[in-house]
Amino acid sequence: MFEFITWGGAALSLAGLVGLIWCIFRVIKARKAGLSDDDLRAVVQGVLPWNLGSLFLSVIGLMLVILGISFG
């Protein structure tokens, strides 16, 4: 039972990490495009919810991994 929690948490952490990497590349792409400050700010504000969601997903996944290892 706890093995599934551990692997599920690892999958959630990996999904969160992929989301964080996507956010990084999205902002780097916007910076290289030479946008104005207002346009760049708009891109960063659009990416911010995805960044926070990915971070939350990664933290929840790591918590599940710790829980699965501790009780498993």
CSV table of N, CA, C and O in Angstrom, one decimal:
chain,number,residue,atom,x,y,z
A,1,MET,N,0.8,-1.2,0.0
A,1,MET,CA,0.0,0.0,0.0
A,1,MET,C,0.9,1.3,0.0
A,1,MET,O,0.7,2.2,-0.8
A,2,PHE,N,1.8,1.3,0.9
A,2,PHE,CA,2.7,2.5,1.0
A,2,PHE,C,3.6,2.6,-0.1
A,2,PHE,O,4.1,3.7,-0.4
A,3,GLU,N,3.9,1.5,-0.8
A,3,GLU,CA,4.8,1.6,-2.0
A,3,GLU,C,4.1,2.4,-3.1
A,3,GLU,O,4.7,3.2,-3.8
A,4,PHE,N,2.8,2.2,-3.2
A,4,PHE,CA,2.0,3.0,-4.2
A,4,PHE,C,2.0,4.5,-3.8
A,4,PHE,O,2.1,5.3,-4.7
A,5,ILE,N,1.9,4.8,-2.5
A,5,ILE,CA,2.0,6.2,-2.1
A,5,ILE,C,3.3,6.8,-2.4
A,5,ILE,O,3.4,7.9,-2.9
A,6,THR,N,4.4,6.0,-2.2
A,6,THR,CA,5.7,6.5,-2.5
A,6,THR,C,5.9,6.8,-4.0
A,6,THR,O,6.4,7.9,-4.4
A,7,TRP,N,5.5,5.8,-4.8
A,7,TRP,CA,5.7,6.0,-6.3
A,7,TRP,C,4.7,7.1,-6.8
A,7,TRP,O,5.1,7.8,-7.7
A,8,GLY,N,3.5,7.2,-6.3
A,8,GLY,CA,2.6,8.2,-6.7
A,8,GLY,C,3.2,9.6,-6.3
A,8,GLY,O,3.1,10.6,-7.1
A,9,GLY,N,3.8,9.7,-5.1
A,9,GLY,CA,4.4,11.0,-4.7
A,9,GLY,C,5.6,11.3,-5.6
A,9,GLY,O,5.8,12.5,-5.9
A,10,ALA,N,6.3,10.3,-6.0
A,10,ALA,CA,7.5,10.6,-6.9
A,10,ALA,C,7.0,11.1,-8.3
A,10,ALA,O,7.6,12.0,-8.8
A,11,ALA,N,5.9,10.5,-8.7
A,11,ALA,CA,5.3,10.9,-10.0
A,11,ALA,C,4.8,12.4,-9.9
A,11,ALA,O,5.0,13.2,-10.8
A,12,LEU,N,4.1,12.7,-8.8
A,12,LEU,CA,3.7,14.1,-8.6
A,12,LEU,C,4.9,15.1,-8.5
A,12,LEU,O,4.8,16.2,-9.1
A,13,SER,N,5.9,14.7,-7.8
A,13,SER,CA,7.1,15.5,-7.8
A,13,SER,C,7.7,15.7,-9.1
A,13,SER,O,8.1,16.8,-9.5
A,14,LEU,N,7.8,14.7,-9.9
A,14,LEU,CA,8.3,14.8,-11.2
A,14,LEU,C,7.5,15.7,-12.1
A,14,LEU,O,8.0,16.5,-12.9
A,15,ALA,N,6.1,15.6,-12.0
A,15,ALA,CA,5.2,16.4,-12.8
A,15,ALA,C,5.4,17.9,-12.4
A,15,ALA,O,5.4,18.8,-13.2
A,16,GLY,N,5.6,18.1,-11.1
A,16,GLY,CA,5.8,19.5,-10.6
A,16,GLY,C,7.2,20.0,-11.1
A,16,GLY,O,7.3,21.2,-11.5
A,17,LEU,N,8.2,19.2,-11.1
A,17,LEU,CA,9.5,19.6,-11.6
A,17,LEU,C,9.4,20.0,-13.1
A,17,LEU,O,10.0,20.9,-13.6
A,18,VAL,N,8.7,19.2,-13.9
A,18,VAL,CA,8.5,19.5,-15.3
A,18,VAL,C,7.8,20.8,-15.5
A,18,VAL,O,8.2,21.6,-16.3
A,19,GLY,N,6.8,21.1,-14.6
A,19,GLY,CA,6.1,22.4,-14.7
A,19,GLY,C,7.0,23.5,-14.4
A,19,GLY,O,7.0,24.6,-15.0
A,20,LEU,N,7.9,23.3,-13.4
A,20,LEU,CA,8.8,24.4,-13.0
A,20,LEU,C,9.8,24.7,-14.2
A,20,LEU,O,10.1,25.8,-14.5
A,21,ILE,N,10.3,23.6,-14.8
A,21,ILE,CA,11.2,23.8,-15.9
A,21,ILE,C,10.5,24.5,-17.1
A,21,ILE,O,11.1,25.3,-17.7
A,22,TRP,N,9.3,24.1,-17.3
A,22,TRP,CA,8.5,24.8,-18.4
A,22,TRP,C,8.4,26.3,-18.1
A,22,TRP,O,8.6,27.1,-19.0
A,23,CYS,N,8.1,26.7,-16.8
A,23,CYS,CA,8.0,28.1,-16.5
A,23,CYS,C,9.3,28.8,-16.7
A,23,CYS,O,9.4,29.9,-17.2
A,24,ILE,N,10.4,28.2,-16.3
A,24,ILE,CA,11.8,28.8,-16.5
A,24,ILE,C,12.0,29.0,-18.0
A,24,ILE,O,12.4,30.1,-18.4
A,25,PHE,N,11.8,28.0,-18.9
A,25,PHE,CA,12.0,28.2,-20.3
A,25,PHE,C,11.1,29.2,-20.9
A,25,PHE,O,11.4,29.9,-21.8
A,26,ARG,N,9.8,29.3,-20.4
A,26,ARG,CA,8.9,30.3,-20.9
A,26,ARG,C,9.4,31.7,-20.7
A,26,ARG,O,9.3,32.6,-21.5
A,27,VAL,N,9.9,32.0,-19.5
A,27,VAL,CA,10.4,33.3,-19.1
A,27,VAL,C,11.7,33.6,-19.9
A,27,VAL,O,11.9,34.7,-20.4
A,28,ILE,N,12.6,32.6,-20.0
A,28,ILE,CA,13.8,32.8,-20.8
A,28,ILE,C,13.5,33.1,-22.2
A,28,ILE,O,14.1,34.0,-22.8
A,29,LYS,N,12.5,32.4,-22.8
A,29,LYS,CA,12.1,32.7,-24.2
A,29,LYS,C,11.6,34.1,-24.3
A,29,LYS,O,11.8,34.8,-25.3
A,30,ALA,N,10.8,34.6,-23.3
A,30,ALA,CA,10.2,35.9,-23.4
A,30,ALA,C,11.3,37.0,-23.2
A,30,ALA,O,11.3,38.0,-23.8
A,31,ARG,N,12.3,36.7,-22.4
A,31,ARG,CA,13.4,37.6,-22.2
A,31,ARG,C,14.3,37.8,-23.5
A,31,ARG,O,14.7,38.9,-23.8
A,32,LYS,N,14.5,36.6,-24.1
A,32,LYS,CA,15.3,36.7,-25.4
A,32,LYS,C,14.5,37.3,-26.5
A,32,LYS,O,15.1,37.7,-27.5
A,33,ALA,N,13.2,37.4,-26.4
A,33,ALA,CA,12.4,38.0,-27.5
A,33,ALA,C,12.6,39.5,-27.5
A,33,ALA,O,12.1,40.2,-28.5
A,34,GLY,N,13.2,40.1,-26.5
A,34,GLY,CA,13.4,41.5,-26.5
A,34,GLY,C,12.1,42.3,-26.3
A,34,GLY,O,11.9,43.4,-26.9
A,35,LEU,N,11.2,41.8,-25.4
A,35,LEU,CA,10.0,42.5,-25.2
A,35,LEU,C,10.2,43.7,-24.3
A,35,LEU,O,11.2,43.9,-23.6
A,36,SER,N,9.2,44.6,-24.4
A,36,SER,CA,9.3,45.8,-23.5
A,36,SER,C,9.1,45.4,-22.1
A,36,SER,O,8.6,44.2,-21.8
A,37,ASP,N,9.3,46.3,-21.1
A,37,ASP,CA,9.2,45.9,-19.7
A,37,ASP,C,7.7,45.5,-19.4
A,37,ASP,O,7.5,44.6,-18.6
A,38,ASP,N,6.8,46.3,-19.9
A,38,ASP,CA,5.4,46.0,-19.7
A,38,ASP,C,5.0,44.6,-20.2
A,38,ASP,O,4.3,43.8,-19.6
A,39,ASP,N,5.4,44.3,-21.4
A,39,ASP,CA,5.1,43.0,-22.1
A,39,ASP,C,5.8,41.9,-21.3
A,39,ASP,O,5.2,40.8,-21.1
A,40,LEU,N,7.0,42.1,-20.9
A,40,LEU,CA,7.7,41.0,-20.1
A,40,LEU,C,7.1,40.8,-18.8
A,40,LEU,O,6.9,39.7,-18.3
A,41,ARG,N,6.6,41.9,-18.2
A,41,ARG,CA,5.9,41.8,-16.9
A,41,ARG,C,4.6,41.0,-17.1
A,41,ARG,O,4.2,40.2,-16.2
A,42,ALA,N,3.9,41.2,-18.2
A,42,ALA,CA,2.7,40.5,-18.4
A,42,ALA,C,2.9,39.0,-18.6
A,42,ALA,O,2.2,38.2,-18.1
A,43,VAL,N,4.0,38.7,-19.3
A,43,VAL,CA,4.4,37.3,-19.5
A,43,VAL,C,4.7,36.6,-18.1
A,43,VAL,O,4.2,35.5,-17.8
A,44,VAL,N,5.5,37.3,-17.3
A,44,VAL,CA,5.9,36.8,-16.0
A,44,VAL,C,4.6,36.6,-15.1
A,44,VAL,O,4.5,35.6,-14.4
A,45,GLN,N,3.7,37.6,-15.1
A,45,GLN,CA,2.5,37.5,-14.4
A,45,GLN,C,1.6,36.3,-14.8
A,45,GLN,O,0.9,35.7,-14.1
A,46,GLY,N,1.7,36.0,-16.1
A,46,GLY,CA,0.9,34.9,-16.6
A,46,GLY,C,1.5,33.6,-16.3
A,46,GLY,O,0.8,32.6,-16.1
A,47,VAL,N,2.8,33.5,-16.1
A,47,VAL,CA,3.5,32.3,-15.7
A,47,VAL,C,3.5,32.0,-14.2
A,47,VAL,O,3.5,30.9,-13.8
A,48,LEU,N,3.3,33.1,-13.5
A,48,LEU,CA,3.4,33.0,-12.0
A,48,LEU,C,2.4,31.9,-11.4
A,48,LEU,O,2.8,31.1,-10.6
A,49,PRO,N,1.1,31.9,-11.8
A,49,PRO,CA,0.2,30.9,-11.3
A,49,PRO,C,0.7,29.4,-11.6
A,49,PRO,O,0.5,28.5,-10.8
A,50,TRP,N,1.2,29.3,-12.8
A,50,TRP,CA,1.7,27.9,-13.2
A,50,TRP,C,2.9,27.6,-12.3
A,50,TRP,O,3.1,26.4,-12.0
A,51,ASN,N,3.7,28.6,-12.1
A,51,ASN,CA,4.9,28.3,-11.3
A,51,ASN,C,4.5,27.9,-9.8
A,51,ASN,O,5.1,26.9,-9.3
A,52,LEU,N,3.6,28.6,-9.3
A,52,LEU,CA,3.2,28.3,-7.9
A,52,LEU,C,2.5,27.0,-7.8
A,52,LEU,O,2.6,26.2,-6.9
A,53,GLY,N,1.6,26.7,-8.9
A,53,GLY,CA,1.0,25.4,-8.9
A,53,GLY,C,1.9,24.2,-9.0
A,53,GLY,O,1.8,23.2,-8.4
A,54,SER,N,3.0,24.4,-9.9
A,54,SER,CA,4.0,23.4,-10.0
A,54,SER,C,4.8,23.2,-8.8
A,54,SER,O,5.1,22.0,-8.4
A,55,LEU,N,5.1,24.3,-8.1
A,55,LEU,CA,5.8,24.2,-6.8
A,55,LEU,C,5.0,23.4,-5.8
A,55,LEU,O,5.5,22.6,-5.1
A,56,PHE,N,3.7,23.8,-5.7
A,56,PHE,CA,2.8,23.1,-4.8
A,56,PHE,C,2.7,21.6,-5.1
A,56,PHE,O,2.7,20.8,-4.2
A,57,LEU,N,2.6,21.3,-6.4
A,57,LEU,CA,2.5,19.9,-6.8
A,57,LEU,C,3.7,19.1,-6.4
A,57,LEU,O,3.7,18.0,-5.9
A,58,SER,N,4.9,19.7,-6.6
A,58,SER,CA,6.1,19.1,-6.2
A,58,SER,C,6.3,18.9,-4.7
A,58,SER,O,6.7,17.8,-4.2
A,59,VAL,N,5.8,19.9,-3.9
A,59,VAL,CA,5.9,19.8,-2.5
A,59,VAL,C,5.0,18.7,-2.0
A,59,VAL,O,5.3,17.9,-1.1
A,60,ILE,N,3.8,18.6,-2.5
A,60,ILE,CA,2.8,17.6,-2.1
A,60,ILE,C,3.4,16.2,-2.5
A,60,ILE,O,3.3,15.2,-1.7
A,61,GLY,N,4.0,16.1,-3.6
A,61,GLY,CA,4.6,14.8,-4.0
A,61,GLY,C,5.7,14.4,-3.1
A,61,GLY,O,5.8,13.2,-2.7
A,62,LEU,N,6.6,15.3,-2.7
A,62,LEU,CA,7.6,15.0,-1.8
A,62,LEU,C,7.1,14.6,-0.4
A,62,LEU,O,7.7,13.8,0.3
A,63,MET,N,6.0,15.3,0.0
A,63,MET,CA,5.4,14.9,1.3
A,63,MET,C,4.9,13.5,1.2
A,63,MET,O,5.0,12.7,2.2
A,64,LEU,N,4.3,13.1,0.1
A,64,LEU,CA,3.8,11.7,-0.1
A,64,LEU,C,4.9,10.7,-0.1
A,64,LEU,O,4.8,9.6,0.5
A,65,VAL,N,6.1,11.1,-0.7
A,65,VAL,CA,7.2,10.2,-0.7
A,65,VAL,C,7.7,10.0,0.7
A,65,VAL,O,8.0,8.8,1.1
A,66,ILE,N,7.8,11.0,1.5
A,66,ILE,CA,8.3,10.9,2.9
A,66,ILE,C,7.3,10.1,3.7
A,66,ILE,O,7.7,9.2,4.5
A,67,LEU,N,6.0,10.3,3.5
A,67,LEU,CA,5.0,9.6,4.2
A,67,LEU,C,5.1,8.1,3.9
A,67,LEU,O,5.0,7.2,4.7
A,68,GLY,N,5.2,7.8,2.6
A,68,GLY,CA,5.3,6.4,2.2
A,68,GLY,C,6.6,5.7,2.7
A,68,GLY,O,6.5,4.5,3.1
A,69,ILE,N,7.7,6.4,2.7
A,69,ILE,CA,8.9,5.8,3.2
A,69,ILE,C,8.8,5.6,4.7
A,69,ILE,O,9.3,4.6,5.3
A,70,SER,N,8.3,6.6,5.4
A,70,SER,CA,8.2,6.5,6.9
A,70,SER,C,7.3,5.4,7.4
A,70,SER,O,7.7,4.7,8.3
A,71,PHE,N,6.2,5.2,6.7
A,71,PHE,CA,5.2,4.2,7.2
A,71,PHE,C,5.4,2.9,6.5
A,71,PHE,O,4.7,1.9,6.8
A,72,GLY,N,6.2,2.8,5.4
A,72,GLY,CA,6.3,1.6,4.6
A,72,GLY,C,7.3,0.6,5.1
A,72,GLY,O,7.9,0.3,6.0
